Amino acid sequence: MSETTDQAPAALRAGFLGGGFMAAVHSRAARAARARLVALASSTPDRGVAAAAELGIERGVADVTEVAELSDIVHVCTPNRDHAAQTIALLAAGRHVICEKPLATTVSDALAVVDAADAAGVAGAVPFVYRYHPQVRHARELVRSGVVGTVLSVEGAYLQDWLLRETDSNWRVDSAAGGASRAFADIGSHLCDLLEFVTGRRIRAVSARTRTVFPERGGQPVTTEDLVAVVAELDNGALATLLVSQMAPGRKNGLTLEVHGTERSVRFAQERPEELWIGALTGSQLVLRDPEGPGDDGLSLVPAGHPMGYQDAFTAFVADAYAGVRGAASDALPTFRDGLRAARVTAAVLESALTRAWVSIPDVDEKETQHG
């Protein structure tokens, strides 16, 4: 008589490119997902060694090649300009990849990444992590189940203040490092992804205006936008107004989404992630997170009344991505195709701001590739 044992799968070996704030967030989430944090490469070998020691990662190494050799999955947390090339190199080496957004700074490069992942047959994810707040899932379920009714309009904003002063600067301000779009590609992409995720509708066309408040920051010319205002039409005819700013005093991470339907409205505010406002003609409610509530799907890590936030959402995202590497299916995991979608929306917003005209966004078949 033979004996069988159930053994837990071996821990994934996680590698990291970049050693800044986002690498810290990613590494905490990877550790919570019980990965083995094996290697990190940064802008220089010395910086890689220092960042690895600071983040509790086994080794600081020289470059992408060394990280790929040691890892099963790699988190790309480098400046935007490097995302596509580094991700394609990792995919060619057969590694799974979680790439910070934007997936690429152009649509053509994002499409090339999707092609490369398809050719390699590996998993790729982009951290649109606000999908992983339990109250976002509650809102999505209210829309999907018909409680909200037909979506009529959406009001959304993503407001920060970390670039309020002329002396405030960062590598993202430089278009050579961050790409042609800053505020919208960085945070507006989150807002649009959240809109489409919660409503189940696609943005069909946009009319946008952008503003660059300071022509220089830190003595360097600025060509990327500080503010973006967008009117969007969804694929069912609903209208959305969206405001994105990195110069809104007092707003540290003010992501809000309010969906208005024929029966109910729902509002989520990331700075108050335990709450969901449900509006009605009579009897509006402010509902607190409940692990037994609609759409939670096990996302609540702690009982009701014990606050959860951004890092918890990020941790849930990484756990979902790692499960995807092992073959689990999820209709919530943001993949490279969602990163391509964000690149398309960003390009349309920039084109509209330049031409001062409505610009349509192609809703291409999910299997579209660069070559057909």
PDB file of C-alpha atoms in Angstrom, residues 23-165:
ATOM      1  CA  ALA A  23      10.535  48.025  -4.751  1.00  0.00           C
ATOM      2  CA  ALA A  24       9.886  48.305  -1.009  1.00  0.00           C
ATOM      3  CA  VAL A  25       6.128  47.935  -1.574  1.00  0.00           C
ATOM      4  CA  HIS A  26       6.595  44.995  -3.948  1.00  0.00           C
ATOM      5  CA  SER A  27       9.070  43.223  -1.670  1.00  0.00           C
ATOM      6  CA  ARG A  28       6.759  43.451   1.344  1.00  0.00           C
ATOM      7  CA  ALA A  29       3.948  41.953  -0.736  1.00  0.00           C
ATOM      8  CA  ALA A  30       6.203  39.199  -2.101  1.00  0.00           C
ATOM      9  CA  ARG A  31       7.319  38.305   1.413  1.00  0.00           C
ATOM     10  CA  ALA A  32       3.699  38.138   2.569  1.00  0.00           C
ATOM     11  CA  ALA A  33       3.002  35.795  -0.376  1.00  0.00           C
ATOM     12  CA  ARG A  34       5.756  33.513   0.995  1.00  0.00           C
ATOM     13  CA  ALA A  35       8.131  33.984  -1.881  1.00  0.00           C
ATOM     14  CA  ARG A  36      11.868  33.672  -1.439  1.00  0.00           C
ATOM     15  CA  LEU A  37      13.355  37.101  -2.167  1.00  0.00           C
ATOM     16  CA  VAL A  38      16.550  36.156  -3.969  1.00  0.00           C
ATOM     17  CA  ALA A  39      18.027  39.054  -5.948  1.00  0.00           C
ATOM     18  CA  LEU A  40      17.833  42.771  -6.692  1.00  0.00           C
ATOM     19  CA  ALA A  41      19.539  44.907  -9.324  1.00  0.00           C
ATOM     20  CA  SER A  42      19.416  48.690  -9.318  1.00  0.00           C
ATOM     21  CA  SER A  43      20.960  51.593 -11.216  1.00  0.00           C
ATOM     22  CA  THR A  44      24.503  50.531 -10.207  1.00  0.00           C
ATOM     23  CA  PRO A  45      25.917  47.349  -8.659  1.00  0.00           C
ATOM     24  CA  ASP A  46      26.692  49.200  -5.422  1.00  0.00           C
ATOM     25  CA  ARG A  47      23.169  50.587  -5.255  1.00  0.00           C
ATOM     26  CA  GLY A  48      21.837  47.072  -5.860  1.00  0.00           C
ATOM     27  CA  VAL A  49      23.806  45.676  -2.940  1.00  0.00           C
ATOM     28  CA  ALA A  50      22.702  48.506  -0.647  1.00  0.00           C
ATOM     29  CA  ALA A  51      19.031  48.257  -1.653  1.00  0.00           C
ATOM     30  CA  ALA A  52      19.024  44.467  -1.265  1.00  0.00           C
ATOM     31  CA  ALA A  53      20.397  44.799   2.261  1.00  0.00           C
ATOM     32  CA  GLU A  54      17.887  47.521   3.117  1.00  0.00           C
ATOM     33  CA  LEU A  55      14.918  45.492   1.846  1.00  0.00           C
ATOM     34  CA  GLY A  56      16.031  42.131   3.237  1.00  0.00           C
ATOM     35  CA  ILE A  57      16.663  40.546  -0.165  1.00  0.00           C
ATOM     36  CA  GLU A  58      19.317  37.824  -0.346  1.00  0.00           C
ATOM     37  CA  ARG A  59      21.641  39.305  -2.957  1.00  0.00           C
ATOM     38  CA  GLY A  60      22.357  42.557  -4.721  1.00  0.00           C
ATOM     39  CA  VAL A  61      23.427  41.758  -8.274  1.00  0.00           C
ATOM     40  CA  ALA A  62      24.690  43.657 -11.291  1.00  0.00           C
ATOM     41  CA  ASP A  63      21.947  43.573 -13.911  1.00  0.00           C
ATOM     42  CA  VAL A  64      18.780  42.148 -15.439  1.00  0.00           C
ATOM     43  CA  THR A  65      20.579  39.009 -16.640  1.00  0.00           C
ATOM     44  CA  GLU A  66      21.708  38.045 -13.149  1.00  0.00           C
ATOM     45  CA  VAL A  67      18.268  38.689 -11.667  1.00  0.00           C
ATOM     46  CA  ALA A  68      16.706  36.483 -14.374  1.00  0.00           C
ATOM     47  CA  GLU A  69      19.182  33.662 -13.716  1.00  0.00           C
ATOM     48  CA  LEU A  70      18.261  33.524 -10.035  1.00  0.00           C
ATOM     49  CA  SER A  71      14.482  34.119 -10.169  1.00  0.00           C
ATOM     50  CA  ASP A  72      11.214  32.492 -11.197  1.00  0.00           C
ATOM     51  CA  ILE A  73       9.324  35.802 -11.240  1.00  0.00           C
ATOM     52  CA  VAL A  74      10.710  39.335 -11.439  1.00  0.00           C
ATOM     53  CA  HIS A  75       9.168  42.585 -10.216  1.00  0.00           C
ATOM     54  CA  VAL A  76      10.114  45.495 -12.506  1.00  0.00           C
ATOM     55  CA  CYS A  77      10.177  48.685 -10.401  1.00  0.00           C
ATOM     56  CA  THR A  78      12.512  50.854 -12.480  1.00  0.00           C
ATOM     57  CA  PRO A  79      11.853  54.202 -14.225  1.00  0.00           C
ATOM     58  CA  ASN A  80       9.147  54.045 -16.891  1.00  0.00           C
ATOM     59  CA  ARG A  81      11.552  54.293 -19.837  1.00  0.00           C
ATOM     60  CA  ASP A  82      13.084  50.920 -18.902  1.00  0.00           C
ATOM     61  CA  HIS A  83       9.898  48.907 -18.380  1.00  0.00           C
ATOM     62  CA  ALA A  84       9.353  47.544 -21.883  1.00  0.00           C
ATOM     63  CA  ALA A  85      12.967  46.623 -22.695  1.00  0.00           C
ATOM     64  CA  GLN A  86      13.609  45.027 -19.307  1.00  0.00           C
ATOM     65  CA  THR A  87      10.327  43.127 -19.336  1.00  0.00           C
ATOM     66  CA  ILE A  88      10.915  41.796 -22.850  1.00  0.00           C
ATOM     67  CA  ALA A  89      14.414  40.641 -21.817  1.00  0.00           C
ATOM     68  CA  LEU A  90      12.972  38.820 -18.806  1.00  0.00           C
ATOM     69  CA  LEU A  91      10.222  37.225 -20.891  1.00  0.00           C
ATOM     70  CA  ALA A  92      12.813  36.019 -23.403  1.00  0.00           C
ATOM     71  CA  ALA A  93      14.574  34.319 -20.494  1.00  0.00           C
ATOM     72  CA  GLY A  94      11.319  32.538 -19.630  1.00  0.00           C
ATOM     73  CA  ARG A  95      10.599  34.492 -16.468  1.00  0.00           C
ATOM     74  CA  HIS A  96       7.200  35.553 -15.210  1.00  0.00           C
ATOM     75  CA  VAL A  97       6.980  39.317 -14.697  1.00  0.00           C
ATOM     76  CA  ILE A  98       5.111  41.832 -12.594  1.00  0.00           C
ATOM     77  CA  CYS A  99       5.826  45.181 -14.256  1.00  0.00           C
ATOM     78  CA  GLU A 100       5.010  48.497 -12.641  1.00  0.00           C
ATOM     79  CA  LYS A 101       2.738  50.711 -14.624  1.00  0.00           C
ATOM     80  CA  PRO A 102       2.926  52.120 -17.168  1.00  0.00           C
ATOM     81  CA  LEU A 103       3.744  48.836 -18.879  1.00  0.00           C
ATOM     82  CA  ALA A 104       5.426  50.956 -21.556  1.00  0.00           C
ATOM     83  CA  THR A 105       5.572  54.627 -22.508  1.00  0.00           C
ATOM     84  CA  THR A 106       4.091  54.023 -25.993  1.00  0.00           C
ATOM     85  CA  VAL A 107       1.307  51.846 -27.353  1.00  0.00           C
ATOM     86  CA  SER A 108       3.659  50.104 -29.779  1.00  0.00           C
ATOM     87  CA  ASP A 109       6.053  49.149 -26.972  1.00  0.00           C
ATOM     88  CA  ALA A 110       3.180  47.918 -24.794  1.00  0.00           C
ATOM     89  CA  LEU A 111       1.961  45.798 -27.699  1.00  0.00           C
ATOM     90  CA  ALA A 112       5.472  44.388 -28.106  1.00  0.00           C
ATOM     91  CA  VAL A 113       5.455  43.346 -24.433  1.00  0.00           C
ATOM     92  CA  VAL A 114       2.108  41.573 -24.845  1.00  0.00           C
ATOM     93  CA  ASP A 115       3.460  39.778 -27.928  1.00  0.00           C
ATOM     94  CA  ALA A 116       6.594  38.728 -26.076  1.00  0.00           C
ATOM     95  CA  ALA A 117       4.617  37.328 -23.147  1.00  0.00           C
ATOM     96  CA  ASP A 118       2.349  35.384 -25.496  1.00  0.00           C
ATOM     97  CA  ALA A 119       5.356  33.970 -27.345  1.00  0.00           C
ATOM     98  CA  ALA A 120       7.098  32.967 -24.121  1.00  0.00           C
ATOM     99  CA  GLY A 121       3.986  31.424 -22.595  1.00  0.00           C
ATOM    100  CA  VAL A 122       4.568  33.050 -19.213  1.00  0.00           C
ATOM    101  CA  ALA A 123       2.445  35.153 -16.889  1.00  0.00           C
ATOM    102  CA  GLY A 124       2.536  38.937 -16.789  1.00  0.00           C
ATOM    103  CA  ALA A 125       0.729  41.332 -14.442  1.00  0.00           C
ATOM    104  CA  VAL A 126       0.520  45.089 -13.907  1.00  0.00           C
ATOM    105  CA  PRO A 127      -0.271  46.413 -10.397  1.00  0.00           C
ATOM    106  CA  PHE A 128      -3.601  48.157 -10.770  1.00  0.00           C
ATOM    107  CA  VAL A 129      -3.935  47.290  -7.123  1.00  0.00           C
ATOM    108  CA  TYR A 130      -7.001  49.346  -6.226  1.00  0.00           C
ATOM    109  CA  ARG A 131      -9.000  46.464  -7.673  1.00  0.00           C
ATOM    110  CA  TYR A 132      -8.026  44.595  -4.512  1.00  0.00           C
ATOM    111  CA  HIS A 133      -9.752  46.786  -1.944  1.00  0.00           C
ATOM    112  CA  PRO A 134     -12.688  44.785  -0.548  1.00  0.00           C
ATOM    113  CA  GLN A 135     -14.997  47.805  -0.870  1.00  0.00           C
ATOM    114  CA  VAL A 136     -14.091  48.136  -4.565  1.00  0.00           C
ATOM    115  CA  ARG A 137     -15.170  44.515  -5.020  1.00  0.00           C
ATOM    116  CA  HIS A 138     -18.383  45.331  -3.139  1.00  0.00           C
ATOM    117  CA  ALA A 139     -19.052  48.213  -5.537  1.00  0.00           C
ATOM    118  CA  ARG A 140     -18.319  46.016  -8.536  1.00  0.00           C
ATOM    119  CA  GLU A 141     -20.715  43.355  -7.284  1.00  0.00           C
ATOM    120  CA  LEU A 142     -23.473  45.933  -6.803  1.00  0.00           C
ATOM    121  CA  VAL A 143     -23.072  46.935 -10.456  1.00  0.00           C
ATOM    122  CA  ARG A 144     -22.764  43.371 -11.779  1.00  0.00           C
ATOM    123  CA  SER A 145     -25.779  42.116  -9.835  1.00  0.00           C
ATOM    124  CA  GLY A 146     -28.009  44.904 -11.145  1.00  0.00           C
ATOM    125  CA  VAL A 147     -28.516  46.679  -7.812  1.00  0.00           C
ATOM    126  CA  VAL A 148     -27.117  49.908  -9.308  1.00  0.00           C
ATOM    127  CA  GLY A 149     -29.177  49.500 -12.474  1.00  0.00           C
ATOM    128  CA  THR A 150     -27.969  50.793 -15.824  1.00  0.00           C
ATOM    129  CA  VAL A 151     -24.850  52.953 -15.477  1.00  0.00           C
ATOM    130  CA  LEU A 152     -25.681  56.532 -16.515  1.00  0.00           C
ATOM    131  CA  SER A 153     -22.670  58.566 -15.433  1.00  0.00           C
ATOM    132  CA  VAL A 154     -19.397  58.391 -13.525  1.00  0.00           C
ATOM    133  CA  GLU A 155     -17.511  61.018 -11.553  1.00  0.00           C
ATOM    134  CA  GLY A 156     -13.885  60.258 -10.684  1.00  0.00           C
ATOM    135  CA  ALA A 157     -10.717  61.933  -9.499  1.00  0.00           C
ATOM    136  CA  TYR A 158      -7.176  61.089  -8.540  1.00  0.00           C
ATOM    137  CA  LEU A 159      -5.597  63.962  -6.636  1.00  0.00           C
ATOM    138  CA  GLN A 160      -2.162  64.288  -5.015  1.00  0.00           C
ATOM    139  CA  ASP A 161      -0.070  67.235  -3.832  1.00  0.00           C
ATOM    140  CA  TRP A 162       3.516  65.970  -3.897  1.00  0.00           C
ATOM    141  CA  LEU A 163       4.442  68.222  -6.859  1.00  0.00           C
ATOM    142  CA  LEU A 164       2.641  71.322  -5.603  1.00  0.00           C
ATOM    143  CA  ARG A 165       5.672  73.615  -5.389  1.00  0.00           C
TER     144      ARG A 165
END
